């Protein structure tokens, strides 16, 4: 009727990440059994649950590291479950940090950080280097610019990996058990960096086993159990769970 | 006929040894370039390309180099395609080396941890950027010791080129022996030359392997 109708832009309060009734199996094993949750702009969602509960898989589906069997995933206005998705465009909007840091061992920290902005977003070299200095300062590693990953401690490597992700200026960051491979005395420095990011208003989805950290940082906690969202709500649910499964998990998790 | 071994014979052997080195270089450069494509083909996302590369490797690894030499020299000649011994030997070595180096290098590419691919994917790098900037530099480090080790095989296998009339070290020894009838002395000299070409290579390979093993992260 009206030729000038402009397709509606995503409403300003639309979720940055939304999973709707997501199903995923590995062979006969059902890993995600109708998972739904949404992350608003600037929100921090923490996924918790036993190993095998599907929380890491849910996270990996958001960045299309796994394809889903049913349901919908929307990230920054893109349908991730669409087979025609421009995966590289999605991954420019989504930063992901892994348990094992996965820095590139043959490159200095600066080269690790400038690689993607330069190669993918065509940021000029000098500008990319300035960006590297900025994000390294953000994680407190400005003096490690020219070091190689193997010269850094685990905690420093993980902070550098976070900086590498930040340099792509993502709209949402995913953290997949980023402190699980670290010695206890090194987890604090990494968690502090993540807390600072949250305070800056970064939208984040975290999978973690650090319950006190989750309690402090989460706007919303999603407890996953047997591939389903078993209980979800504000961080308070960790102190007063309403399902016996979460009570038991929190009890053992402390 | 007959006579004693003299300086001219040794010069002739030296000339043959140079061709052994030359043919080895041709094999390494030709086989290396083609083998690199074979390795990339073996890890290609396309099933057809993977199958093609795997078939090539299977066929060549299942065929003696001697037969490949015969085929490319006498076989092609029978089809009316006359090629020089150098071309036949060079092409045969290239075909042969490509299959083995391709397979060695495929293993090296696959030895780079899967997480490195994922990290590169997470940063939105394209497949070729992931390969060139992230995976290959790491694979090359892994590949260096076995590649240098395989060069020993290349040097020794060039001796088979003697059957197509290519005058490398072994063939030049045969020619001298045909006039001197001193097989023990002559083939001993030849063995010594092969050894002095190969031994430094295998020592280098072992040393590279050791340094690669000891180059572990300095800090935990």
CSV table of C-alpha atoms in Angstrom, one decimal:
chain,number,residue,atom,x,y,z
A,1,UNK,CA,0.0,0.0,0.0
A,2,UNK,CA,2.6,2.5,1.1
A,3,UNK,CA,5.7,2.3,-1.1
A,4,UNK,CA,7.7,4.4,1.4
A,5,UNK,CA,7.4,2.0,4.3
A,6,UNK,CA,10.8,1.8,6.0
A,7,UNK,CA,11.4,-1.7,7.4
A,8,UNK,CA,11.2,-1.3,11.2
A,9,UNK,CA,14.6,-1.0,12.8
A,10,UNK,CA,15.2,-3.1,15.9
A,11,UNK,CA,13.5,-1.3,18.8
A,12,UNK,CA,16.1,0.4,21.0
A,13,UNK,CA,15.3,-1.9,23.9
A,14,UNK,CA,15.4,-5.1,21.7
A,15,UNK,CA,17.7,-7.8,23.2
A,16,UNK,CA,21.2,-7.9,21.9
A,17,UNK,CA,21.1,-11.7,22.2
A,18,UNK,CA,18.0,-13.8,22.3
A,19,UNK,CA,17.6,-17.6,22.3
A,20,UNK,CA,14.1,-18.9,21.7
A,21,UNK,CA,13.3,-22.5,22.3
A,22,UNK,CA,16.7,-23.7,21.1
A,23,UNK,CA,17.3,-27.4,20.5
A,24,UNK,CA,20.6,-29.0,19.8
A,25,UNK,CA,21.8,-32.6,19.8
A,26,UNK,CA,25.2,-34.2,19.3
A,27,UNK,CA,24.1,-37.5,17.7
A,28,UNK,CA,21.7,-39.1,20.1
A,29,UNK,CA,22.7,-36.8,23.0
A,30,UNK,CA,20.3,-33.9,23.5
A,31,UNK,CA,22.4,-31.0,24.8
A,32,UNK,CA,19.9,-28.2,24.5
A,33,UNK,CA,16.3,-29.0,25.0
A,34,UNK,CA,14.3,-25.8,24.4
A,35,UNK,CA,16.5,-23.2,25.8
A,36,UNK,CA,15.3,-19.5,25.9
A,37,UNK,CA,16.9,-16.4,27.4
A,38,UNK,CA,17.5,-12.9,26.3
A,39,UNK,CA,20.3,-10.4,27.0
A,40,UNK,CA,19.5,-6.7,26.9
A,41,UNK,CA,21.9,-3.9,26.0
A,42,UNK,CA,24.5,-3.5,28.8
A,43,UNK,CA,23.2,-6.5,30.6
A,44,UNK,CA,25.4,-9.3,32.1
A,45,UNK,CA,24.0,-12.8,31.9
A,46,UNK,CA,25.8,-15.6,33.7
A,47,UNK,CA,25.1,-19.2,32.7
A,48,UNK,CA,25.8,-21.7,35.4
A,49,UNK,CA,25.3,-25.4,35.7
A,50,UNK,CA,27.1,-28.7,36.0
A,51,UNK,CA,29.4,-29.8,33.2
A,52,UNK,CA,27.3,-31.3,30.5
A,53,UNK,CA,24.3,-29.2,31.3
A,54,UNK,CA,24.6,-27.4,28.0
A,55,UNK,CA,25.8,-24.0,29.1
A,56,UNK,CA,28.9,-23.9,27.0
A,57,UNK,CA,27.1,-25.2,24.0
A,58,UNK,CA,24.4,-22.5,24.4
A,59,UNK,CA,27.2,-19.9,24.5
A,60,UNK,CA,28.9,-21.4,21.4
A,61,UNK,CA,25.6,-21.4,19.5
A,62,UNK,CA,25.4,-17.6,19.9
A,63,UNK,CA,28.7,-17.2,17.9
A,64,UNK,CA,27.7,-19.9,15.4
A,65,UNK,CA,30.4,-22.3,16.5
A,66,UNK,CA,27.6,-24.8,16.7
A,67,UNK,CA,24.5,-24.8,14.5
A,68,UNK,CA,21.2,-25.5,16.1
A,69,UNK,CA,18.6,-28.1,15.3
A,70,UNK,CA,15.5,-26.1,16.2
A,71,UNK,CA,14.4,-22.7,17.6
A,72,UNK,CA,15.7,-19.3,16.9
A,73,UNK,CA,18.8,-17.3,17.9
A,74,UNK,CA,19.0,-13.6,17.3
A,75,UNK,CA,22.1,-11.6,17.8
A,76,UNK,CA,22.3,-7.8,17.1
A,77,UNK,CA,19.3,-8.1,14.8
A,78,UNK,CA,20.7,-11.0,12.9
A,79,UNK,CA,19.1,-14.5,12.7
A,80,UNK,CA,22.0,-16.8,13.7
A,81,UNK,CA,19.9,-19.9,12.8
A,82,UNK,CA,19.6,-18.7,9.2
A,83,UNK,CA,21.7,-20.8,6.9
A,84,UNK,CA,22.5,-17.8,4.8
A,85,UNK,CA,23.9,-15.8,7.8
A,86,UNK,CA,27.0,-13.8,7.1
A,87,UNK,CA,29.0,-15.6,9.8
A,88,UNK,CA,32.0,-13.2,9.6
A,89,UNK,CA,29.7,-10.2,10.0
A,90,UNK,CA,28.2,-11.8,13.1
A,91,UNK,CA,31.6,-12.5,14.5
A,92,UNK,CA,32.6,-8.8,14.1
A,93,UNK,CA,29.7,-8.0,16.5
A,94,UNK,CA,30.4,-10.8,18.9
A,95,UNK,CA,33.7,-11.2,20.8
A,96,UNK,CA,34.5,-14.6,22.3
A,97,UNK,CA,37.1,-15.5,24.9
A,98,UNK,CA,37.9,-19.1,25.6
A,99,UNK,CA,39.1,-21.2,28.5
A,100,UNK,CA,42.5,-21.9,27.0
A,101,UNK,CA,43.2,-18.2,25.9
A,102,UNK,CA,44.2,-19.4,22.4
A,103,UNK,CA,46.5,-16.5,21.7
A,104,UNK,CA,48.5,-17.0,18.5
A,105,UNK,CA,51.9,-18.2,19.8
A,106,UNK,CA,53.9,-17.0,16.8
A,107,UNK,CA,52.8,-13.4,17.1
A,108,UNK,CA,53.6,-10.8,19.7
A,109,UNK,CA,50.7,-9.5,21.9
A,110,UNK,CA,50.5,-6.4,19.7
A,111,UNK,CA,50.3,-8.5,16.5
A,112,UNK,CA,47.7,-10.8,18.2
A,113,UNK,CA,45.6,-7.7,18.8
A,114,UNK,CA,46.1,-5.8,15.5
A,115,UNK,CA,45.7,-8.9,13.3
A,116,UNK,CA,41.9,-9.0,13.0
A,117,UNK,CA,41.2,-5.2,13.0
A,118,UNK,CA,43.7,-4.8,10.2
A,119,UNK,CA,42.8,-7.9,8.2
A,120,UNK,CA,39.0,-7.9,8.7
A,121,UNK,CA,38.0,-4.3,9.3
A,122,UNK,CA,40.9,-2.8,7.2
A,123,UNK,CA,41.9,-0.5,10.1
A,124,UNK,CA,45.3,1.0,9.0
A,125,UNK,CA,48.4,-0.5,10.7
A,126,UNK,CA,49.2,2.7,12.7
A,127,UNK,CA,45.6,3.1,13.9
A,128,UNK,CA,45.5,-0.6,14.8
A,129,UNK,CA,48.6,-0.3,16.9
A,130,UNK,CA,47.1,2.7,18.7
A,131,UNK,CA,44.0,0.5,19.3
A,132,UNK,CA,46.2,-2.3,20.6
A,133,UNK,CA,47.9,0.1,23.1
A,134,UNK,CA,44.5,1.3,24.2
A,135,UNK,CA,42.9,-2.1,24.8
A,136,UNK,CA,46.1,-3.4,26.5
A,137,UNK,CA,45.9,-0.5,28.9
A,138,UNK,CA,42.3,-1.4,29.6
A,139,UNK,CA,43.4,-4.9,30.8
A,140,UNK,CA,46.5,-3.5,32.5
A,141,UNK,CA,49.1,-5.0,30.2
A,142,UNK,CA,50.4,-2.0,28.4
A,143,UNK,CA,54.0,-3.0,29.1
A,144,UNK,CA,53.5,-6.4,27.3
A,145,UNK,CA,53.0,-5.0,23.9
A,146,UNK,CA,56.0,-6.7,22.4
A,147,UNK,CA,56.1,-9.8,24.4
A,148,UNK,CA,55.2,-13.3,23.0
A,149,UNK,CA,52.3,-15.2,24.6
A,150,UNK,CA,54.7,-17.8,26.1
A,151,UNK,CA,56.4,-15.1,28.1
A,152,UNK,CA,53.2,-14.2,29.9
A,153,UNK,CA,51.5,-15.9,32.9
A,154,UNK,CA,48.2,-17.6,32.3
A,155,UNK,CA,46.3,-14.7,33.8
A,156,UNK,CA,48.2,-12.2,31.6
A,157,UNK,CA,47.5,-14.4,28.6
A,158,UNK,CA,43.8,-14.4,29.3
A,159,UNK,CA,43.8,-10.7,29.8
A,160,UNK,CA,45.6,-10.3,26.5
A,161,UNK,CA,43.0,-12.5,24.9
A,162,UNK,CA,40.2,-10.3,26.3
A,163,UNK,CA,42.1,-7.3,24.9
A,164,UNK,CA,42.3,-9.0,21.5
A,165,UNK,CA,38.6,-9.4,21.4
A,166,UNK,CA,37.9,-5.9,22.6
A,167,UNK,CA,40.0,-4.5,19.7
A,168,UNK,CA,37.3,-5.7,17.3
A,169,UNK,CA,34.9,-3.4,19.2
A,170,UNK,CA,32.2,-6.1,19.7
A,171,UNK,CA,28.7,-5.3,20.7
A,172,UNK,CA,28.5,-8.3,22.9
A,173,UNK,CA,31.2,-10.4,24.6
A,174,UNK,CA,31.0,-14.1,25.3
A,175,UNK,CA,33.2,-15.6,28.0
A,176,UNK,CA,33.5,-19.4,28.1
A,177,UNK,CA,34.9,-20.5,31.5
A,178,UNK,CA,37.7,-18.1,31.1
A,179,UNK,CA,39.2,-18.7,34.5
A,180,UNK,CA,38.9,-22.5,34.6
A,181,UNK,CA,42.4,-23.1,33.3
A,182,UNK,CA,44.0,-20.7,35.7
A,183,UNK,CA,45.6,-21.2,39.1
A,184,UNK,CA,43.4,-19.7,41.8
A,185,UNK,CA,45.7,-16.8,42.5
A,186,UNK,CA,45.5,-15.8,38.9
A,187,UNK,CA,41.7,-15.8,38.5
A,188,UNK,CA,41.3,-12.6,40.4
A,189,UNK,CA,43.1,-10.4,37.9
A,190,UNK,CA,41.0,-11.7,35.0
A,191,UNK,CA,37.7,-11.4,36.9
A,192,UNK,CA,38.6,-7.8,37.8
A,193,UNK,CA,39.1,-7.0,34.1
A,194,UNK,CA,35.7,-8.5,33.3
A,195,UNK,CA,34.1,-6.5,36.1
A,196,UNK,CA,35.6,-3.3,34.7
A,197,UNK,CA,34.1,-4.2,31.3
A,198,UNK,CA,30.7,-4.7,32.9
A,199,UNK,CA,31.0,-1.4,34.7
A,200,UNK,CA,31.7,0.2,31.3
A,201,UNK,CA,28.4,-1.1,30.1
A,202,UNK,CA,29.6,-4.0,27.9
A,203,UNK,CA,26.9,-6.5,27.1
A,204,UNK,CA,28.1,-9.9,28.2
A,205,UNK,CA,27.3,-13.6,28.4
A,206,UNK,CA,29.5,-15.6,30.8
A,207,UNK,CA,29.8,-19.2,31.5
A,208,UNK,CA,31.6,-19.5,34.9
A,209,UNK,CA,32.0,-21.7,37.9
A,210,UNK,CA,33.0,-18.8,40.1
A,211,UNK,CA,29.8,-18.4,42.2
A,212,UNK,CA,30.8,-15.4,44.2
A,213,UNK,CA,31.9,-13.6,41.0
A,214,UNK,CA,28.6,-14.5,39.4
A,215,UNK,CA,26.7,-13.2,42.3
A,216,UNK,CA,28.6,-9.9,42.1
A,217,UNK,CA,28.4,-9.3,38.4
A,218,UNK,CA,25.2,-10.9,37.1
A,219,UNK,CA,22.1,-8.9,36.1
A,220,UNK,CA,20.6,-12.2,35.4
A,221,UNK,CA,21.6,-15.8,36.3
A,222,UNK,CA,20.5,-18.7,34.1
A,223,UNK,CA,20.9,-22.1,35.8
A,224,UNK,CA,21.0,-24.8,33.2
A,225,UNK,CA,20.2,-28.4,34.1
A,226,UNK,CA,19.9,-31.3,31.6
A,227,UNK,CA,19.8,-29.0,28.6
A,228,UNK,CA,17.0,-26.8,29.9
A,229,UNK,CA,16.9,-23.5,31.7
A,230,UNK,CA,15.9,-24.9,35.1
A,231,UNK,CA,15.8,-21.7,37.0
A,232,UNK,CA,16.5,-18.1,36.0
A,233,UNK,CA,16.4,-14.7,37.6
A,234,UNK,CA,18.4,-12.0,39.3
A,235,UNK,CA,21.6,-12.8,41.1
A,236,UNK,CA,19.5,-13.2,44.3
A,237,UNK,CA,18.4,-16.7,43.2
A,238,UNK,CA,21.9,-17.9,44.0
A,239,UNK,CA,21.3,-17.0,47.7
A,240,UNK,CA,17.7,-18.2,47.8
A,241,UNK,CA,17.2,-20.8,45.0
A,242,UNK,CA,13.6,-22.0,44.5
A,243,UNK,CA,14.5,-25.4,42.9
A,244,UNK,CA,16.2,-28.2,44.8
A,245,UNK,CA,18.6,-28.7,41.9
A,246,UNK,CA,19.9,-25.1,42.0
A,247,UNK,CA,20.1,-25.3,45.8
A,248,UNK,CA,22.2,-28.4,45.5
A,249,UNK,CA,24.4,-26.9,42.8
A,250,UNK,CA,25.0,-23.7,44.7
A,251,UNK,CA,25.6,-25.7,47.9
A,252,UNK,CA,28.3,-27.8,46.2
A,253,UNK,CA,29.6,-24.9,44.2
A,254,UNK,CA,30.6,-22.9,47.1
B,1,UNK,CA,89.8,-50.7,-21.5
B,2,UNK,CA,90.8,-51.1,-17.9
B,3,UNK,CA,93.5,-48.9,-16.3
B,4,UNK,CA,93.6,-47.2,-12.9
B,5,UNK,CA,91.3,-44.8,-11.2
B,6,UNK,CA,92.6,-41.3,-12.0
B,7,UNK,CA,91.7,-37.7,-11.5
B,8,UNK,CA,89.5,-37.6,-14.6
B,9,UNK,CA,87.3,-40.4,-13.1
B,10,UNK,CA,87.0,-38.5,-9.9
B,11,UNK,CA,86.1,-35.3,-11.8
B,12,UNK,CA,83.4,-37.3,-13.6
B,13,UNK,CA,82.1,-38.6,-10.3
B,14,UNK,CA,82.1,-35.1,-9.0
B,15,UNK,CA,80.1,-34.0,-12.0
B,16,UNK,CA,77.6,-36.7,-11.3
B,17,UNK,CA,77.4,-35.7,-7.6
B,18,UNK,CA,76.6,-32.2,-8.7
B,19,UNK,CA,73.7,-33.5,-10.8
B,20,UNK,CA,72.5,-35.6,-7.8
B,21,UNK,CA,72.4,-32.3,-5.8
B,22,UNK,CA,70.8,-30.6,-8.7
B,23,UNK,CA,68.1,-33.2,-9.2
B,24,UNK,CA,67.5,-33.2,-5.4
B,25,UNK,CA,67.0,-29.5,-5.6
B,26,UNK,CA,64.6,-29.8,-8.5
B,27,UNK,CA,62.7,-32.5,-6.5
B,28,UNK,CA,62.6,-30.4,-3.4
B,29,UNK,CA,61.4,-27.2,-5.2
B,30,UNK,CA,59.0,-28.9,-7.6
B,31,UNK,CA,57.8,-31.5,-5.1
B,32,UNK,CA,57.6,-29.0,-2.4
B,33,UNK,CA,55.5,-26.6,-4.4
B,34,UNK,CA,53.2,-29.3,-5.7
B,35,UNK,CA,53.2,-31.0,-2.3
B,36,UNK,CA,52.1,-27.8,-0.6
B,37,UNK,CA,49.0,-27.8,-2.9
B,38,UNK,CA,48.5,-31.5,-2.1
B,39,UNK,CA,48.6,-30.7,1.7
B,40,UNK,CA,46.1,-27.8,1.3
B,41,UNK,CA,43.9,-30.1,-0.8
B,42,UNK,CA,44.0,-32.7,1.9
B,43,UNK,CA,42.5,-30.2,4.5
B,44,UNK,CA,40.2,-28.4,2.0
B,45,UNK,CA,36.7,-27.7,3.1
B,46,UNK,CA,35.6,-29.2,-0.3
B,47,UNK,CA,35.0,-33.0,-0.1
B,48,UNK,CA,35.8,-33.4,-3.8
B,49,UNK,CA,39.2,-31.6,-3.5
B,50,UNK,CA,40.0,-33.7,-0.4
B,51,UNK,CA,39.2,-36.9,-2.2
B,52,UNK,CA,41.2,-35.9,-5.3
B,53,UNK,CA,44.3,-35.1,-3.2
B,54,UNK,CA,43.9,-38.3,-1.1
B,55,UNK,CA,43.6,-40.3,-4.3
B,56,UNK,CA,46.7,-38.8,-5.7
B,57,UNK,CA,48.7,-39.5,-2.5
B,58,UNK,CA,47.4,-43.1,-2.4
B,59,UNK,CA,48.3,-43.8,-6.0
B,60,UNK,CA,51.8,-42.4,-5.8
B,61,UNK,CA,52.6,-43.9,-2.4
B,62,UNK,CA,51.5,-47.2,-3.8
B,63,UNK,CA,53.8,-47.0,-6.8
B,64,UNK,CA,57.5,-47.6,-6.8
B,65,UNK,CA,59.5,-44.5,-7.8
B,66,UNK,CA,61.4,-46.8,-10.2
B,67,UNK,CA,58.1,-47.5,-12.1
B,68,UNK,CA,57.2,-43.8,-12.1
B,69,UNK,CA,60.6,-43.2,-13.7
B,70,UNK,CA,60.1,-45.9,-16.3
B,71,UNK,CA,56.6,-44.6,-17.1
B,72,UNK,CA,57.6,-41.0,-17.6
B,73,UNK,CA,60.7,-41.9,-19.7
B,74,UNK,CA,60.0,-45.1,-21.7
B,75,UNK,CA,56.2,-45.1,-21.3
B,76,UNK,CA,55.7,-41.6,-22.7
B,77,UNK,CA,58.3,-42.3,-25.4
B,78,UNK,CA,56.2,-45.2,-26.5
B,79,UNK,CA,53.3,-42.9,-26.8
B,80,UNK,CA,55.4,-40.7,-29.1
B,81,UNK,CA,56.3,-38.2,-26.5
B,82,UNK,CA,60.1,-38.0,-26.3
B,83,UNK,CA,61.4,-36.2,-23.2
B,84,UNK,CA,64.9,-35.8,-22.0
B,85,UNK,CA,66.3,-37.9,-19.1
B,86,UNK,CA,66.5,-34.7,-17.0
B,87,UNK,CA,62.9,-33.8,-17.6
B,88,UNK,CA,61.7,-37.4,-17.0
B,89,UNK,CA,63.8,-37.6,-13.8
B,90,UNK,CA,62.8,-34.2,-12.6
B,91,UNK,CA,59.1,-34.8,-13.3
B,92,UNK,CA,59.1,-38.2,-11.6
B,93,UNK,CA,60.9,-36.9,-8.5
B,94,UNK,CA,58.4,-34.0,-8.3
B,95,UNK,CA,55.4,-36.3,-8.6
B,96,UNK,CA,56.9,-38.7,-6.0
B,97,UNK,CA,58.1,-36.1,-3.5
B,98,UNK,CA,54.8,-34.1,-3.7
B,99,UNK,CA,52.8,-37.1,-2.5
B,100,UNK,CA,55.1,-37.7,0.5
B,101,UNK,CA,55.7,-34.0,1.5
B,102,UNK,CA,52.0,-33.3,1.0
B,103,UNK,CA,51.2,-36.0,3.5
B,104,UNK,CA,53.8,-34.9,6.0
B,105,UNK,CA,52.6,-31.3,5.7
B,106,UNK,CA,49.0,-32.3,6.1
B,107,UNK,CA,49.9,-33.9,9.4
B,108,UNK,CA,51.7,-30.7,10.4
B,109,UNK,CA,48.7,-28.5,9.5
B,110,UNK,CA,46.4,-30.8,11.5
B,111,UNK,CA,48.9,-30.7,14.4
B,112,UNK,CA,48.1,-27.1,15.0
B,113,UNK,CA,45.5,-27.1,17.9
B,114,UNK,CA,41.9,-26.9,16.8
B,115,UNK,CA,41.5,-24.0,19.3
B,116,UNK,CA,43.8,-21.9,17.1
B,117,UNK,CA,41.3,-22.2,14.3
B,118,UNK,CA,38.4,-21.3,16.6
B,119,UNK,CA,40.2,-18.3,18.0
B,120,UNK,CA,40.8,-17.1,14.5
B,121,UNK,CA,37.2,-17.8,13.5
B,122,UNK,CA,36.0,-15.9,16.6
B,123,UNK,CA,37.9,-12.9,15.3
B,124,UNK,CA,36.0,-13.0,12.0
B,125,UNK,CA,39.1,-13.9,9.9
B,126,UNK,CA,38.2,-15.4,6.6
B,127,UNK,CA,39.3,-19.0,5.9
B,128,UNK,CA,42.3,-17.9,3.8
B,129,UNK,CA,43.3,-15.4,6.5
B,130,UNK,CA,43.1,-18.1,9.2
B,131,UNK,CA,45.3,-20.3,7.1
B,132,UNK,CA,47.9,-17.8,6.1
B,133,UNK,CA,48.1,-15.7,9.2
B,134,UNK,CA,47.5,-18.2,12.0
B,135,UNK,CA,47.8,-21.8,11.0
B,136,UNK,CA,50.5,-22.0,8.4
B,137,UNK,CA,53.2,-20.1,10.4
B,138,UNK,CA,52.7,-22.6,13.2
B,139,UNK,CA,52.5,-25.6,10.9
B,140,UNK,CA,55.8,-24.5,9.2
B,141,UNK,CA,57.6,-24.7,12.6
B,142,UNK,CA,56.3,-28.1,13.1
B,143,UNK,CA,57.1,-29.2,9.6
B,144,UNK,CA,60.7,-28.1,9.5
B,145,UNK,CA,62.4,-31.2,11.2
B,146,UNK,CA,60.5,-33.9,9.2
B,147,UNK,CA,61.0,-32.0,6.0
B,148,UNK,CA,64.7,-31.8,6.4
B,149,UNK,CA,64.6,-35.5,7.4
B,150,UNK,CA,62.7,-36.3,4.2
B,151,UNK,CA,65.4,-34.5,2.1
B,152,UNK,CA,67.6,-37.5,3.0
B,153,UNK,CA,65.1,-39.7,1.2
B,154,UNK,CA,65.1,-37.4,-1.8
B,155,UNK,CA,68.9,-37.4,-2.2
B,156,UNK,CA,69.0,-41.2,-2.0
B,157,UNK,CA,66.1,-41.7,-4.3
B,158,UNK,CA,67.7,-39.6,-7.1
B,159,UNK,CA,69.9,-42.6,-7.7
B,160,UNK,CA,66.9,-44.3,-9.4
B,161,UNK,CA,67.2,-41.7,-12.1
B,162,UNK,CA,70.2,-43.6,-13.4
B,163,UNK,CA,67.7,-46.1,-15.0
B,164,UNK,CA,66.5,-43.4,-17.5
B,165,UNK,CA,70.0,-42.6,-18.5
B,166,UNK,CA,70.3,-39.5,-16.3
B,167,UNK,CA,73.9,-39.2,-15.4
B,168,UNK,CA,73.9,-38.4,-11.7
B,169,UNK,CA,76.2,-39.9,-9.1
B,170,UNK,CA,75.2,-43.6,-9.4
B,171,UNK,CA,75.0,-43.5,-13.1
B,172,UNK,CA,78.4,-41.9,-13.4
B,173,UNK,CA,79.8,-44.6,-11.1
B,174,UNK,CA,78.3,-47.3,-13.3
B,175,UNK,CA,79.9,-45.7,-16.4
B,176,UNK,CA,83.3,-45.6,-14.8
B,177,UNK,CA,83.0,-49.1,-13.5
B,178,UNK,CA,82.2,-50.3,-17.0
B,179,UNK,CA,85.6,-49.3,-18.1
B,180,UNK,CA,87.6,-50.0,-14.9
B,181,UNK,CA,85.9,-53.1,-13.5
B,182,UNK,CA,86.6,-51.9,-9.9
B,183,UNK,CA,83.1,-52.2,-8.5
B,184,UNK,CA,84.1,-52.4,-4.8
B,185,UNK,CA,86.3,-49.2,-4.9
B,186,UNK,CA,83.9,-47.2,-7.1
B,187,UNK,CA,80.7,-48.1,-5.3
B,188,UNK,CA,82.4,-47.5,-2.0
B,189,UNK,CA,83.3,-44.0,-3.2
B,190,UNK,CA,79.8,-43.4,-4.3
B,191,UNK,CA,78.4,-44.7,-1.0
B,192,UNK,CA,80.7,-42.3,0.8
B,193,UNK,CA,79.5,-39.3,-1.3
B,194,UNK,CA,75.9,-40.2,-0.6
B,195,UNK,CA,76.6,-40.5,3.1
B,196,UNK,CA,78.4,-37.2,3.2
B,197,UNK,CA,75.4,-35.5,1.5
B,198,UNK,CA,72.8,-37.2,3.8
B,199,UNK,CA,74.5,-37.3,7.1
B,200,UNK,CA,74.5,-33.5,7.7
B,201,UNK,CA,70.9,-33.4,6.7
B,202,UNK,CA,69.8,-36.0,9.2
B,203,UNK,CA,71.9,-34.4,11.9
B,204,UNK,CA,70.3,-31.1,11.1
B,205,UNK,CA,66.9,-32.7,11.2
B,206,UNK,CA,67.6,-34.2,14.6
B,207,UNK,CA,68.9,-31.0,16.0
B,208,UNK,CA,65.8,-29.1,14.7
B,209,UNK,CA,63.6,-31.7,16.3
B,210,UNK,CA,65.4,-31.3,19.7
B,211,UNK,CA,65.2,-27.5,19.7
B,212,UNK,CA,61.5,-27.7,18.7
B,213,UNK,CA,60.9,-30.1,21.6
B,214,UNK,CA,62.7,-27.9,24.1
B,215,UNK,CA,61.0,-24.7,23.0
B,216,UNK,CA,58.3,-25.0,25.5
B,217,UNK,CA,56.6,-21.9,27.1
B,218,UNK,CA,59.2,-20.3,29.3
B,219,UNK,CA,56.7,-19.2,32.0
B,220,UNK,CA,53.8,-21.1,33.4
